[in-house]
């Protein structure tokens, strides 16, 4: 490996199991020399296998509800104690839609579910950064990354209210990123990843169609979870010190495609 994160310290949210992008990021961060704390919601920790990841990477786990400022303050304070100083990088890999889980159509949502999903998937990013910012917990030239999806810009009907959540998430990154950059030269970005067969991704109706369509559309094919982890590591490293306020597409070129020859041929073959 390249020691891209040697001496750096971080917090990684959202590693549920070995399919998680956050899990892959943690493995790669460890390989690149970083120390970090792992965090997830208490219910997610019971469902997943995060302790295996902690043992593998020599990390400690701190449970935190990312919608709770009190929990996040405790997480940040304890992380700095464990790591022996300020934070260099943070990954926000958190998303949840109760409307998707319960099969509620976008046009007929349970708005209590909508609000909860918005808080978990998007507002939590603001809360995380607010605690870090007001605690002066980030080192200069630190990096904060949240994971997004292209449904924030384009219509994917079955992605439901998660599309709205991702759009809000990306807006928070830009707005808070300005203040974080001005205060302490911390950069804030989102990565818009290809559809990826994580536990959360597989919960979206028609996901197999999403991933197959994107594979046919993208000139380089879909980016894997491990490839997303590699990209995230570069965003945590000093190689990207002047990249901020960006939504970075990591999707094999899908986001700039109109139609591919393969898909066009499929329509022509129907004649």
Short mmCIF file of C-alpha atoms in Angstrom, two decimals:
data_model
loop_
_atom_site.label_atom_id
_atom_site.label_comp_id
_atom_site.label_asym_id
_atom_site.label_seq_id
_atom_site.Cartn_x
_atom_site.Cartn_y
_atom_site.Cartn_z
CA UNK A 1 0.00 0.00 0.00
CA UNK A 2 0.97 3.68 -0.11
CA UNK A 3 0.77 4.92 3.53
CA UNK A 4 -1.61 7.64 2.31
CA UNK A 5 -3.15 8.01 5.77
CA UNK A 6 -0.12 7.33 7.94
CA UNK A 7 -0.56 9.18 11.23
CA UNK A 8 -4.11 10.30 10.45
CA UNK A 9 -7.03 9.80 12.81
CA UNK A 10 -10.68 9.50 11.98
CA UNK A 11 -14.26 8.47 12.67
CA UNK A 12 -16.12 6.10 10.35
CA UNK A 13 -19.91 5.95 10.56
CA UNK A 14 -22.07 3.20 9.12
CA UNK A 15 -20.07 -0.04 8.87
CA UNK A 16 -22.77 -2.69 9.22
CA UNK A 17 -21.26 -5.79 7.62
CA UNK A 18 -18.65 -6.76 5.05
CA UNK A 19 -20.94 -5.58 2.20
CA UNK A 20 -20.93 -2.01 3.52
CA UNK A 21 -18.91 0.64 1.74
CA UNK A 22 -18.01 2.00 5.19
CA UNK A 23 -16.61 -1.43 6.09
CA UNK A 24 -14.39 -1.38 3.00
CA UNK A 25 -13.29 2.18 3.80
CA UNK A 26 -12.29 1.09 7.30
CA UNK A 27 -10.27 -1.83 5.96
CA UNK A 28 -8.50 0.39 3.43
CA UNK A 29 -7.89 3.18 5.97
CA UNK A 30 -6.28 0.65 8.27
CA UNK A 31 -4.10 -0.63 5.43
CA UNK A 32 -3.04 2.94 4.64
CA UNK A 33 -1.88 3.57 8.21
CA UNK A 34 -4.82 5.37 9.81
CA UNK A 35 -6.26 5.00 13.29
CA UNK A 36 -9.98 5.49 13.72
CA UNK A 37 -13.09 4.95 15.80
CA UNK A 38 -16.05 3.05 14.37
CA UNK A 39 -19.59 4.17 15.11
CA UNK A 40 -23.10 3.07 14.30
CA UNK A 41 -26.55 3.30 15.82
CA UNK A 42 -27.16 0.85 18.67
CA UNK A 43 -29.81 -1.05 16.68
CA UNK A 44 -27.51 -1.32 13.66
CA UNK A 45 -24.73 -2.62 15.86
CA UNK A 46 -27.00 -5.40 17.08
CA UNK A 47 -27.91 -6.31 13.51
CA UNK A 48 -24.38 -6.19 12.08
CA UNK A 49 -20.91 -7.54 12.80
CA UNK A 50 -19.01 -4.33 13.51
CA UNK A 51 -17.02 -5.89 16.36
CA UNK A 52 -15.33 -8.20 13.86
CA UNK A 53 -14.21 -5.15 11.90
CA UNK A 54 -12.98 -3.47 15.08
CA UNK A 55 -10.86 -6.50 15.95
CA UNK A 56 -9.47 -6.68 12.42
CA UNK A 57 -8.49 -3.00 12.33
CA UNK A 58 -7.49 -2.51 15.96
CA UNK A 59 -10.29 0.00 16.42
CA UNK A 60 -12.71 0.84 19.18
CA UNK A 61 -16.47 1.03 18.66
CA UNK A 62 -18.66 3.77 20.13
CA UNK A 63 -22.41 3.48 19.68
CA UNK A 64 -24.10 6.72 18.67
CA UNK A 65 -27.50 7.70 17.32
CA UNK A 66 -26.43 10.14 14.61
CA UNK A 67 -29.67 12.09 15.06
CA UNK A 68 -28.76 12.84 18.68
CA UNK A 69 -26.43 15.80 19.24
CA UNK A 70 -25.76 14.49 22.75
CA UNK A 71 -24.65 11.10 21.40
CA UNK A 72 -22.50 12.76 18.74
CA UNK A 73 -20.82 15.04 21.28
CA UNK A 74 -19.99 12.01 23.40
CA UNK A 75 -18.63 10.22 20.33
CA UNK A 76 -16.40 13.11 19.29
CA UNK A 77 -15.10 13.72 22.81
CA UNK A 78 -14.32 10.05 23.41
CA UNK A 79 -12.79 9.64 19.95
CA UNK A 80 -10.31 12.43 20.61
CA UNK A 81 -9.43 10.79 23.95
CA UNK A 82 -8.93 7.39 22.32
CA UNK A 83 -7.01 8.72 19.33
CA UNK A 84 -4.97 11.21 21.31
CA UNK A 85 -5.88 14.36 19.45
CA UNK A 86 -8.02 16.03 16.84
CA UNK A 87 -9.66 14.29 13.89
CA UNK A 88 -8.31 14.23 10.33
CA UNK A 89 -11.13 12.48 8.49
CA UNK A 90 -14.78 11.49 8.90
CA UNK A 91 -16.96 9.24 6.77
CA UNK A 92 -20.74 9.67 6.94
CA UNK A 93 -22.23 6.51 5.44
CA UNK A 94 -25.72 6.65 6.93
CA UNK A 95 -29.06 6.27 5.17
CA UNK A 96 -32.49 4.91 5.97
CA UNK A 97 -36.01 5.22 4.57
CA UNK A 98 -38.93 3.77 6.49
CA UNK A 99 -41.17 4.48 3.50
CA UNK A 100 -38.97 2.24 1.36
CA UNK A 101 -38.90 -0.45 4.03
CA UNK A 102 -42.68 -0.39 4.43
CA UNK A 103 -43.40 -0.25 0.71
CA UNK A 104 -45.06 3.17 0.76
CA UNK A 105 -45.18 4.76 -2.69
CA UNK A 106 -43.50 8.16 -3.12
CA UNK A 107 -46.89 9.75 -3.83
CA UNK A 108 -48.43 8.36 -0.63
CA UNK A 109 -45.83 8.63 2.12
CA UNK A 110 -46.18 8.26 5.84
CA UNK A 111 -44.80 11.68 6.73
CA UNK A 112 -43.64 10.61 10.16
CA UNK A 113 -41.48 8.06 8.30
CA UNK A 114 -40.42 10.78 5.86
CA UNK A 115 -39.24 13.02 8.67
CA UNK A 116 -37.38 10.19 10.40
CA UNK A 117 -35.61 9.18 7.19
CA UNK A 118 -34.68 12.80 6.48
CA UNK A 119 -33.24 13.19 9.97
CA UNK A 120 -31.25 9.94 9.80
CA UNK A 121 -30.06 10.24 6.20
CA UNK A 122 -29.40 13.96 5.80
CA UNK A 123 -29.82 16.15 8.86
CA UNK A 124 -27.52 13.80 10.78
CA UNK A 125 -24.72 15.01 8.48
CA UNK A 126 -25.34 18.58 9.60
CA UNK A 127 -25.41 17.46 13.24
CA UNK A 128 -22.13 15.54 12.88
CA UNK A 129 -20.40 18.56 11.35
CA UNK A 130 -21.95 20.97 13.84
CA UNK A 131 -20.51 19.01 16.75
CA UNK A 132 -17.10 18.74 15.06
CA UNK A 133 -17.12 22.45 14.13
CA UNK A 134 -18.24 23.81 17.49
CA UNK A 135 -15.87 21.47 19.36
CA UNK A 136 -12.94 22.56 17.15
CA UNK A 137 -12.34 18.82 16.76
CA UNK A 138 -10.93 18.75 13.21
CA UNK A 139 -7.31 19.31 12.25
CA UNK A 140 -6.53 21.79 9.49
CA UNK A 141 -6.74 20.22 6.04
CA UNK A 142 -8.99 17.50 7.40
CA UNK A 143 -11.56 15.83 5.16
CA UNK A 144 -15.23 14.98 5.67
CA UNK A 145 -17.00 12.77 3.14
CA UNK A 146 -20.63 11.63 2.89
CA UNK A 147 -21.92 8.99 0.49
CA UNK A 148 -24.65 9.99 -1.94
CA UNK A 149 -26.39 8.67 -5.06
CA UNK A 150 -27.35 10.14 -8.41
CA UNK A 151 -31.07 10.05 -7.56
CA UNK A 152 -30.36 13.41 -5.91
CA UNK A 153 -30.24 14.87 -9.44
CA UNK A 154 -32.28 12.52 -11.62
CA UNK A 155 -35.48 10.54 -11.23
CA UNK A 156 -35.25 6.93 -10.07
CA UNK A 157 -38.90 6.26 -9.13
CA UNK A 158 -38.38 3.44 -6.65
CA UNK A 159 -35.61 5.26 -4.78
CA UNK A 160 -38.52 7.10 -3.16
CA UNK A 161 -37.86 9.74 -0.50
CA UNK A 162 -34.22 8.71 -0.25
CA UNK A 163 -33.70 10.80 -3.40
CA UNK A 164 -34.88 13.89 -1.52
CA UNK A 165 -32.68 12.98 1.44
CA UNK A 166 -29.61 12.69 -0.77
CA UNK A 167 -30.33 16.05 -2.42
CA UNK A 168 -30.51 17.66 1.01
CA UNK A 169 -27.34 15.84 2.09
CA UNK A 170 -25.43 17.26 -0.87
CA UNK A 171 -26.69 20.77 -0.13
CA UNK A 172 -25.53 20.48 3.49
CA UNK A 173 -22.07 19.45 2.28
CA UNK A 174 -21.76 22.59 0.18
CA UNK A 175 -23.18 24.99 2.76
CA UNK A 176 -21.36 23.63 5.81
CA UNK A 177 -18.26 23.02 3.74
CA UNK A 178 -17.93 26.76 3.16
CA UNK A 179 -17.81 27.51 6.89
CA UNK A 180 -15.53 24.57 7.67
CA UNK A 181 -13.16 25.65 4.93
CA UNK A 182 -13.03 29.24 6.13
CA UNK A 183 -12.52 28.30 9.79
CA UNK A 184 -9.96 25.52 9.60
CA UNK A 185 -9.38 24.57 5.97
CA UNK A 186 -11.41 21.40 6.41
CA UNK A 187 -12.83 20.12 3.13
CA UNK A 188 -16.32 18.65 2.79
CA UNK A 189 -17.48 16.58 -0.17
CA UNK A 190 -20.00 13.96 -1.18
CA UNK A 191 -19.30 10.92 -3.34
CA UNK A 192 -22.10 9.85 -5.66
CA UNK A 193 -21.44 6.14 -6.01
CA UNK A 194 -22.73 3.59 -8.52
CA UNK A 195 -25.62 1.43 -7.31
CA UNK A 196 -23.84 -0.99 -4.99
CA UNK A 197 -25.20 -4.26 -3.54
CA UNK A 198 -24.95 -3.27 0.11
CA UNK A 199 -27.51 -4.33 2.70
CA UNK A 200 -29.21 -0.92 2.36
CA UNK A 201 -29.05 -0.91 -1.45
CA UNK A 202 -30.63 -4.32 -1.73
CA UNK A 203 -33.63 -2.99 0.21
CA UNK A 204 -34.63 -0.70 -2.66
CA UNK A 205 -37.39 -2.05 -4.92
CA UNK A 206 -36.07 -2.94 -8.35
CA UNK A 207 -32.45 -2.72 -7.24
CA UNK A 208 -31.35 -5.48 -9.61
CA UNK A 209 -32.75 -3.41 -12.46
CA UNK A 210 -30.88 -0.33 -11.20
CA UNK A 211 -27.55 -2.10 -11.08
CA UNK A 212 -27.92 -3.93 -14.38
CA UNK A 213 -29.03 -0.80 -16.22
CA UNK A 214 -26.14 1.22 -14.78
CA UNK A 215 -23.69 -1.50 -15.77
CA UNK A 216 -24.90 -1.36 -19.37
CA UNK A 217 -24.88 2.44 -19.45
CA UNK A 218 -21.48 3.09 -17.89
CA UNK A 219 -18.49 2.92 -20.24
CA UNK A 220 -16.32 1.65 -17.37
CA UNK A 221 -19.04 -0.37 -15.67
CA UNK A 222 -20.27 0.07 -12.12
CA UNK A 223 -17.83 1.00 -9.38
CA UNK A 224 -17.61 -1.61 -6.63
CA UNK A 225 -17.72 -0.97 -2.89
CA UNK A 226 -13.97 -1.56 -2.68
CA UNK A 227 -13.32 0.87 -5.52
CA UNK A 228 -15.45 3.46 -3.73
CA UNK A 229 -13.36 2.85 -0.63
CA UNK A 230 -10.19 3.49 -2.62
CA UNK A 231 -11.63 6.76 -3.92
CA UNK A 232 -12.67 7.77 -0.42
CA UNK A 233 -9.15 7.14 0.85
CA UNK A 234 -7.78 9.57 -1.74
CA UNK A 235 -10.30 12.15 -0.49
CA UNK A 236 -9.01 11.63 3.06
CA UNK A 237 -5.40 11.95 1.95
CA UNK A 238 -3.28 15.05 1.45
CA UNK A 239 -3.43 14.48 -2.31
CA UNK A 240 -6.83 16.21 -2.48
CA UNK A 241 -6.28 19.16 -0.13
CA UNK A 242 -7.98 21.70 -2.41
CA UNK A 243 -11.06 19.65 -3.32
CA UNK A 244 -14.12 20.84 -1.41
CA UNK A 245 -17.85 21.64 -1.82
CA UNK A 246 -18.04 19.00 -4.56
CA UNK A 247 -20.41 16.18 -5.37
CA UNK A 248 -17.98 13.72 -6.94
CA UNK A 249 -19.45 11.13 -9.29
CA UNK A 250 -17.81 7.73 -8.88
CA UNK A 251 -19.94 5.73 -11.26
CA UNK A 252 -17.94 4.54 -14.25
CA UNK A 253 -19.17 7.49 -16.32
CA UNK A 254 -22.89 6.79 -15.88
CA UNK A 255 -23.69 10.37 -14.84
CA UNK A 256 -22.62 11.82 -18.20
CA UNK A 257 -24.28 9.23 -20.42
CA UNK A 258 -27.42 9.74 -22.47
CA UNK A 259 -27.67 6.21 -23.82
CA UNK A 260 -25.17 3.46 -24.54
CA UNK A 261 -24.81 1.41 -27.70
CA UNK A 262 -25.75 -1.77 -25.83
CA UNK A 263 -29.02 -0.34 -24.58
CA UNK A 264 -29.81 1.26 -27.96
CA UNK A 265 -29.20 -2.08 -29.63
CA UNK A 266 -31.69 -3.71 -27.29
CA UNK A 267 -34.41 -1.34 -28.50
CA UNK A 268 -33.45 -1.79 -32.11
CA UNK A 269 -33.59 -5.57 -31.75
CA UNK A 270 -37.25 -5.30 -30.67
CA UNK A 271 -38.31 -4.05 -34.07
#
